[in-house]
Amino acid sequence: QNRQLRQAAKLKREEVDGRQLQLVAELNAAKASADANPASMRRVTELERELASARERADEAARELERCRETKRQLERELLHGPGGGAAPQGAATQEAAATKQQLADAAAAKSRLEEKVAELQEKVVWYAESQ
């Protein structure tokens, strides 16, 4: 199951990277067509800022996701190989694992929202490029 999750995450990351490359190419095309029109250039600049902020948020979500995954792996190692004490440490570790799982789910949801934002920005760039 973890392998499937990792593969799905890798495919999603590759898809987002591909979208970002496509968006950059479309932005470059819009820049080329906007050289003669200052109003168009302002709009391209706005789109570039939006793209940069979306990328920054996506990168931040990816870092948070990786941090949560590492925390989860560490908790799993502690559960498997940690001290074999009483039920209290196991209960605390289980609570921490549940909290980490929730953080992972939250980070995945944030990543999904950011990917939607990138797609929305791509649509804006396409619309803008086609309207010129």
Short mmCIF file of N, CA and C in Angstrom, two decimals:
data_model
loop_
_atom_site.label_atom_id
_atom_site.label_comp_id
_atom_site.label_asym_id
_atom_site.label_seq_id
_atom_site.Cartn_x
_atom_site.Cartn_y
_atom_site.Cartn_z
N GLN A 1 0.82 -1.19 0.00
CA GLN A 1 0.00 0.00 0.00
C GLN A 1 0.87 1.26 0.00
N ASN A 2 1.92 1.27 0.81
CA ASN A 2 2.82 2.42 0.83
C ASN A 2 3.49 2.62 -0.53
N ARG A 3 3.85 1.51 -1.18
CA ARG A 3 4.47 1.60 -2.50
C ARG A 3 3.51 2.25 -3.49
N GLN A 4 2.24 1.86 -3.42
CA GLN A 4 1.24 2.45 -4.30
C GLN A 4 1.09 3.94 -4.02
N LEU A 5 1.08 4.31 -2.73
CA LEU A 5 0.97 5.72 -2.38
C LEU A 5 2.17 6.51 -2.89
N ARG A 6 3.36 5.93 -2.73
CA ARG A 6 4.56 6.61 -3.22
C ARG A 6 4.52 6.77 -4.73
N GLN A 7 4.09 5.70 -5.43
CA GLN A 7 4.01 5.78 -6.89
C GLN A 7 2.98 6.82 -7.33
N ALA A 8 1.84 6.84 -6.64
CA ALA A 8 0.81 7.82 -6.98
C ALA A 8 1.31 9.24 -6.73
N ALA A 9 2.02 9.43 -5.62
CA ALA A 9 2.56 10.76 -5.31
C ALA A 9 3.61 11.16 -6.35
N LYS A 10 4.43 10.20 -6.77
CA LYS A 10 5.46 10.49 -7.77
C LYS A 10 4.82 10.88 -9.10
N LEU A 11 3.79 10.14 -9.50
CA LEU A 11 3.09 10.46 -10.75
C LEU A 11 2.43 11.83 -10.67
N LYS A 12 1.82 12.13 -9.52
CA LYS A 12 1.17 13.43 -9.35
C LYS A 12 2.20 14.55 -9.41
N ARG A 13 3.37 14.32 -8.77
CA ARG A 13 4.43 15.33 -8.79
C ARG A 13 4.93 15.56 -10.21
N GLU A 14 5.10 14.48 -10.97
CA GLU A 14 5.53 14.60 -12.35
C GLU A 14 4.48 15.36 -13.18
N GLU A 15 3.21 15.08 -12.90
CA GLU A 15 2.13 15.77 -13.60
C GLU A 15 2.16 17.27 -13.30
N VAL A 16 2.36 17.61 -12.03
CA VAL A 16 2.43 19.03 -11.64
C VAL A 16 3.65 19.68 -12.29
N ASP A 17 4.78 18.98 -12.28
CA ASP A 17 5.97 19.53 -12.93
C ASP A 17 5.71 19.78 -14.41
N GLY A 18 5.03 18.84 -15.05
CA GLY A 18 4.69 19.01 -16.46
C GLY A 18 3.76 20.20 -16.68
N ARG A 19 2.81 20.37 -15.78
CA ARG A 19 1.90 21.51 -15.89
C ARG A 19 2.68 22.82 -15.75
N GLN A 20 3.60 22.84 -14.80
CA GLN A 20 4.37 24.05 -14.60
C GLN A 20 5.23 24.37 -15.83
N LEU A 21 5.83 23.35 -16.43
CA LEU A 21 6.60 23.57 -17.64
C LEU A 21 5.72 24.11 -18.77
N GLN A 22 4.54 23.55 -18.90
CA GLN A 22 3.61 24.01 -19.92
C GLN A 22 3.20 25.46 -19.65
N LEU A 23 2.95 25.77 -18.40
CA LEU A 23 2.57 27.13 -18.03
C LEU A 23 3.69 28.12 -18.34
N VAL A 24 4.92 27.71 -18.07
CA VAL A 24 6.06 28.57 -18.38
C VAL A 24 6.15 28.80 -19.88
N ALA A 25 5.96 27.75 -20.65
CA ALA A 25 6.01 27.90 -22.11
C ALA A 25 4.90 28.83 -22.59
N GLU A 26 3.71 28.67 -22.05
CA GLU A 26 2.61 29.54 -22.45
C GLU A 26 2.88 30.98 -22.03
N LEU A 27 3.47 31.15 -20.87
CA LEU A 27 3.80 32.50 -20.41
C LEU A 27 4.83 33.13 -21.32
N ASN A 28 5.81 32.35 -21.73
CA ASN A 28 6.82 32.88 -22.66
C ASN A 28 6.18 33.29 -23.98
N ALA A 29 5.23 32.50 -24.46
CA ALA A 29 4.53 32.86 -25.70
C ALA A 29 3.72 34.14 -25.50
N ALA A 30 3.09 34.27 -24.34
CA ALA A 30 2.32 35.48 -24.06
C ALA A 30 3.24 36.69 -23.97
N LYS A 31 4.43 36.48 -23.40
CA LYS A 31 5.41 37.58 -23.33
C LYS A 31 5.80 38.03 -24.73
N ALA A 32 6.04 37.07 -25.60
CA ALA A 32 6.45 37.40 -26.95
C ALA A 32 5.38 38.21 -27.66
N SER A 33 4.12 37.86 -27.44
CA SER A 33 3.04 38.60 -28.11
C SER A 33 2.75 39.92 -27.42
N ALA A 34 3.18 40.07 -26.18
CA ALA A 34 2.88 41.28 -25.42
C ALA A 34 3.95 42.35 -25.54
N ASP A 35 5.01 42.08 -26.26
CA ASP A 35 6.10 43.05 -26.36
C ASP A 35 5.62 44.39 -26.93
N ALA A 36 4.67 44.35 -27.82
CA ALA A 36 4.23 45.58 -28.48
C ALA A 36 3.16 46.33 -27.67
N ASN A 37 2.54 45.67 -26.71
CA ASN A 37 1.42 46.27 -25.99
C ASN A 37 1.73 46.36 -24.50
N PRO A 38 1.90 47.56 -23.94
CA PRO A 38 2.23 47.69 -22.52
C PRO A 38 1.16 47.13 -21.59
N ALA A 39 -0.10 47.26 -21.94
CA ALA A 39 -1.18 46.72 -21.10
C ALA A 39 -1.07 45.20 -21.04
N SER A 40 -0.77 44.59 -22.15
CA SER A 40 -0.60 43.14 -22.19
C SER A 40 0.59 42.73 -21.34
N MET A 41 1.63 43.52 -21.38
CA MET A 41 2.83 43.20 -20.60
C MET A 41 2.53 43.26 -19.11
N ARG A 42 1.71 44.21 -18.69
CA ARG A 42 1.33 44.29 -17.27
C ARG A 42 0.58 43.03 -16.86
N ARG A 43 -0.31 42.58 -17.71
CA ARG A 43 -1.08 41.36 -17.40
C ARG A 43 -0.16 40.14 -17.33
N VAL A 44 0.79 40.07 -18.24
CA VAL A 44 1.75 38.96 -18.22
C VAL A 44 2.54 39.01 -16.91
N THR A 45 2.93 40.20 -16.48
CA THR A 45 3.67 40.34 -15.23
C THR A 45 2.83 39.86 -14.05
N GLU A 46 1.55 40.22 -14.06
CA GLU A 46 0.65 39.75 -13.00
C GLU A 46 0.56 38.23 -12.99
N LEU A 47 0.45 37.65 -14.17
CA LEU A 47 0.37 36.19 -14.27
C LEU A 47 1.66 35.54 -13.79
N GLU A 48 2.79 36.17 -14.10
CA GLU A 48 4.06 35.63 -13.63
C GLU A 48 4.12 35.63 -12.11
N ARG A 49 3.65 36.71 -11.49
CA ARG A 49 3.64 36.78 -10.03
C ARG A 49 2.75 35.69 -9.44
N GLU A 50 1.57 35.52 -10.04
CA GLU A 50 0.66 34.48 -9.57
C GLU A 50 1.30 33.09 -9.70
N LEU A 51 1.97 32.87 -10.83
CA LEU A 51 2.64 31.58 -11.03
C LEU A 51 3.73 31.37 -10.00
N ALA A 52 4.52 32.40 -9.74
CA ALA A 52 5.60 32.28 -8.76
C ALA A 52 5.05 31.99 -7.38
N SER A 53 3.97 32.65 -7.00
CA SER A 53 3.41 32.39 -5.67
C SER A 53 2.80 30.99 -5.60
N ALA A 54 2.18 30.54 -6.69
CA ALA A 54 1.63 29.18 -6.71
C ALA A 54 2.75 28.14 -6.59
N ARG A 55 3.85 28.39 -7.29
CA ARG A 55 4.99 27.46 -7.19
C ARG A 55 5.55 27.44 -5.78
N GLU A 56 5.65 28.62 -5.19
CA GLU A 56 6.18 28.69 -3.83
C GLU A 56 5.29 27.92 -2.86
N ARG A 57 3.98 28.08 -2.99
CA ARG A 57 3.06 27.35 -2.11
C ARG A 57 3.14 25.84 -2.37
N ALA A 58 3.27 25.46 -3.64
CA ALA A 58 3.39 24.03 -3.95
C ALA A 58 4.67 23.45 -3.37
N ASP A 59 5.77 24.19 -3.47
CA ASP A 59 7.03 23.73 -2.89
C ASP A 59 6.93 23.62 -1.38
N GLU A 60 6.27 24.59 -0.76
CA GLU A 60 6.10 24.56 0.68
C GLU A 60 5.26 23.36 1.11
N ALA A 61 4.20 23.08 0.36
CA ALA A 61 3.36 21.92 0.66
C ALA A 61 4.15 20.63 0.48
N ALA A 62 4.99 20.58 -0.54
CA ALA A 62 5.81 19.38 -0.76
C ALA A 62 6.80 19.17 0.38
N ARG A 63 7.42 20.28 0.86
CA ARG A 63 8.33 20.16 2.00
C ARG A 63 7.59 19.69 3.25
N GLU A 64 6.41 20.23 3.48
CA GLU A 64 5.61 19.83 4.64
C GLU A 64 5.21 18.37 4.53
N LEU A 65 4.84 17.95 3.33
CA LEU A 65 4.47 16.56 3.11
C LEU A 65 5.65 15.64 3.40
N GLU A 66 6.83 16.01 2.92
CA GLU A 66 8.02 15.19 3.17
C GLU A 66 8.37 15.16 4.66
N ARG A 67 8.22 16.28 5.34
CA ARG A 67 8.49 16.33 6.77
C ARG A 67 7.53 15.41 7.52
N CYS A 68 6.26 15.43 7.13
CA CYS A 68 5.27 14.55 7.76
C CYS A 68 5.59 13.08 7.49
N ARG A 69 6.00 12.79 6.28
CA ARG A 69 6.36 11.41 5.95
C ARG A 69 7.54 10.94 6.79
N GLU A 70 8.54 11.80 6.93
CA GLU A 70 9.72 11.43 7.73
C GLU A 70 9.32 11.22 9.19
N THR A 71 8.47 12.07 9.70
CA THR A 71 8.00 11.91 11.07
C THR A 71 7.24 10.60 11.23
N LYS A 72 6.42 10.29 10.25
CA LYS A 72 5.67 9.03 10.28
C LYS A 72 6.62 7.84 10.26
N ARG A 73 7.64 7.89 9.38
CA ARG A 73 8.61 6.79 9.32
C ARG A 73 9.33 6.62 10.65
N GLN A 74 9.69 7.75 11.26
CA GLN A 74 10.39 7.70 12.54
C GLN A 74 9.49 7.09 13.61
N LEU A 75 8.23 7.48 13.63
CA LEU A 75 7.31 6.90 14.61
C LEU A 75 7.10 5.41 14.38
N GLU A 76 7.04 5.02 13.12
CA GLU A 76 6.89 3.59 12.83
C GLU A 76 8.11 2.82 13.30
N ARG A 77 9.32 3.39 13.09
CA ARG A 77 10.53 2.74 13.58
C ARG A 77 10.52 2.61 15.10
N GLU A 78 10.08 3.67 15.76
CA GLU A 78 10.01 3.62 17.22
C GLU A 78 9.02 2.58 17.70
N LEU A 79 7.91 2.46 16.99
CA LEU A 79 6.92 1.46 17.38
C LEU A 79 7.47 0.05 17.20
N LEU A 80 8.22 -0.16 16.13
CA LEU A 80 8.74 -1.50 15.85
C LEU A 80 9.97 -1.84 16.69
N HIS A 81 10.88 -0.88 16.83
CA HIS A 81 12.17 -1.17 17.44
C HIS A 81 12.42 -0.42 18.74
N GLY A 82 11.48 0.40 19.13
CA GLY A 82 11.66 1.23 20.32
C GLY A 82 11.63 0.40 21.59
N PRO A 83 11.70 1.07 22.71
CA PRO A 83 11.69 0.38 23.99
C PRO A 83 10.39 -0.39 24.15
N GLY A 84 10.46 -1.55 24.70
CA GLY A 84 9.29 -2.41 24.87
C GLY A 84 8.61 -2.16 26.19
N GLY A 85 8.62 -0.93 26.66
CA GLY A 85 8.08 -0.55 27.96
C GLY A 85 6.61 -0.90 28.11
N GLY A 86 5.89 -0.11 28.88
CA GLY A 86 4.50 -0.39 29.17
C GLY A 86 3.57 0.10 28.08
N ALA A 87 2.29 0.13 28.44
CA ALA A 87 1.27 0.54 27.47
C ALA A 87 1.27 2.04 27.27
N ALA A 88 1.72 2.80 28.26
CA ALA A 88 1.68 4.26 28.14
C ALA A 88 2.55 4.76 26.98
N PRO A 89 3.82 4.29 26.85
CA PRO A 89 4.60 4.76 25.71
C PRO A 89 3.98 4.34 24.38
N GLN A 90 3.43 3.13 24.34
CA GLN A 90 2.80 2.68 23.10
C GLN A 90 1.59 3.54 22.78
N GLY A 91 0.80 3.89 23.80
CA GLY A 91 -0.36 4.73 23.59
C GLY A 91 0.04 6.11 23.09
N ALA A 92 1.10 6.67 23.67
CA ALA A 92 1.58 7.98 23.24
C ALA A 92 2.08 7.91 21.79
N ALA A 93 2.81 6.84 21.48
CA ALA A 93 3.32 6.67 20.12
C ALA A 93 2.16 6.51 19.14
N THR A 94 1.13 5.80 19.55
CA THR A 94 -0.04 5.63 18.69
C THR A 94 -0.72 6.97 18.45
N GLN A 95 -0.81 7.78 19.50
CA GLN A 95 -1.41 9.12 19.34
C GLN A 95 -0.56 9.98 18.41
N GLU A 96 0.75 9.90 18.58
CA GLU A 96 1.64 10.67 17.71
C GLU A 96 1.51 10.20 16.27
N ALA A 97 1.39 8.88 16.09
CA ALA A 97 1.24 8.34 14.74
C ALA A 97 -0.07 8.84 14.12
N ALA A 98 -1.13 8.88 14.92
CA ALA A 98 -2.41 9.37 14.41
C ALA A 98 -2.30 10.84 14.06
N ALA A 99 -1.61 11.61 14.90
CA ALA A 99 -1.43 13.03 14.61
C ALA A 99 -0.61 13.22 13.34
N THR A 100 0.42 12.41 13.18
CA THR A 100 1.25 12.49 11.98
C THR A 100 0.44 12.11 10.75
N LYS A 101 -0.38 11.10 10.89
CA LYS A 101 -1.22 10.69 9.77
C LYS A 101 -2.16 11.82 9.37
N GLN A 102 -2.69 12.53 10.37
CA GLN A 102 -3.58 13.66 10.09
C GLN A 102 -2.80 14.78 9.41
N GLN A 103 -1.58 15.05 9.88
CA GLN A 103 -0.75 16.08 9.25
C GLN A 103 -0.46 15.71 7.80
N LEU A 104 -0.19 14.44 7.57
CA LEU A 104 0.07 13.97 6.21
C LEU A 104 -1.16 14.18 5.33
N ALA A 105 -2.33 13.87 5.86
CA ALA A 105 -3.56 14.07 5.10
C ALA A 105 -3.79 15.55 4.83
N ASP A 106 -3.53 16.38 5.83
CA ASP A 106 -3.68 17.84 5.65
C ASP A 106 -2.71 18.35 4.58
N ALA A 107 -1.47 17.87 4.63
CA ALA A 107 -0.47 18.32 3.64
C ALA A 107 -0.88 17.86 2.24
N ALA A 108 -1.41 16.65 2.13
CA ALA A 108 -1.85 16.15 0.83
C ALA A 108 -3.02 16.99 0.32
N ALA A 109 -3.93 17.37 1.21
CA ALA A 109 -5.06 18.22 0.81
C ALA A 109 -4.57 19.59 0.36
N ALA A 110 -3.59 20.13 1.08
CA ALA A 110 -3.03 21.43 0.71
C ALA A 110 -2.36 21.35 -0.66
N LYS A 111 -1.64 20.25 -0.88
CA LYS A 111 -0.98 20.07 -2.18
C LYS A 111 -2.02 20.00 -3.29
N SER A 112 -3.11 19.30 -3.03
CA SER A 112 -4.17 19.19 -4.02
C SER A 112 -4.76 20.56 -4.34
N ARG A 113 -5.00 21.37 -3.30
CA ARG A 113 -5.53 22.71 -3.53
C ARG A 113 -4.56 23.55 -4.35
N LEU A 114 -3.27 23.42 -4.06
CA LEU A 114 -2.28 24.18 -4.80
C LEU A 114 -2.19 23.73 -6.25
N GLU A 115 -2.33 22.44 -6.47
CA GLU A 115 -2.32 21.94 -7.84
C GLU A 115 -3.53 22.48 -8.61
N GLU A 116 -4.68 22.58 -7.93
CA GLU A 116 -5.84 23.17 -8.57
C GLU A 116 -5.59 24.63 -8.92
N LYS A 117 -4.91 25.35 -8.02
CA LYS A 117 -4.58 26.76 -8.27
C LYS A 117 -3.65 26.89 -9.48
N VAL A 118 -2.67 25.98 -9.58
CA VAL A 118 -1.76 26.01 -10.73
C VAL A 118 -2.55 25.77 -12.01
N ALA A 119 -3.49 24.83 -11.97
CA ALA A 119 -4.31 24.56 -13.15
C ALA A 119 -5.14 25.78 -13.52
N GLU A 120 -5.68 26.45 -12.50
CA GLU A 120 -6.46 27.67 -12.75
C GLU A 120 -5.59 28.75 -13.39
N LEU A 121 -4.36 28.90 -12.89
CA LEU A 121 -3.46 29.89 -13.46
C LEU A 121 -3.10 29.54 -14.90
N GLN A 122 -2.94 28.25 -15.17
CA GLN A 122 -2.67 27.83 -16.54
C GLN A 122 -3.82 28.23 -17.46
N GLU A 123 -5.03 28.01 -16.99
CA GLU A 123 -6.18 28.38 -17.80
C GLU A 123 -6.20 29.88 -18.06
N LYS A 124 -5.84 30.67 -17.05
CA LYS A 124 -5.80 32.12 -17.22
C LYS A 124 -4.76 32.51 -18.27
N VAL A 125 -3.59 31.88 -18.20
CA VAL A 125 -2.54 32.20 -19.16
C VAL A 125 -2.98 31.81 -20.56
N VAL A 126 -3.58 30.64 -20.71
CA VAL A 126 -4.05 30.20 -22.02
C VAL A 126 -5.10 31.18 -22.55
N TRP A 127 -6.05 31.54 -21.69
CA TRP A 127 -7.08 32.49 -22.11
C TRP A 127 -6.44 33.80 -22.52
N TYR A 128 -5.50 34.27 -21.73
CA TYR A 128 -4.87 35.55 -22.03
C TYR A 128 -4.09 35.47 -23.35
N ALA A 129 -3.33 34.37 -23.50
CA ALA A 129 -2.53 34.23 -24.72
C ALA A 129 -3.43 34.14 -25.96
N GLU A 130 -4.55 33.44 -25.83
CA GLU A 130 -5.45 33.29 -26.96
C GLU A 130 -6.21 34.58 -27.27
N SER A 131 -6.40 35.43 -26.24
CA SER A 131 -7.16 36.66 -26.46
C SER A 131 -6.33 37.74 -27.11
N GLN A 132 -5.03 37.53 -27.23
CA GLN A 132 -4.14 38.56 -27.83
C GLN A 132 -4.10 38.44 -29.32
#
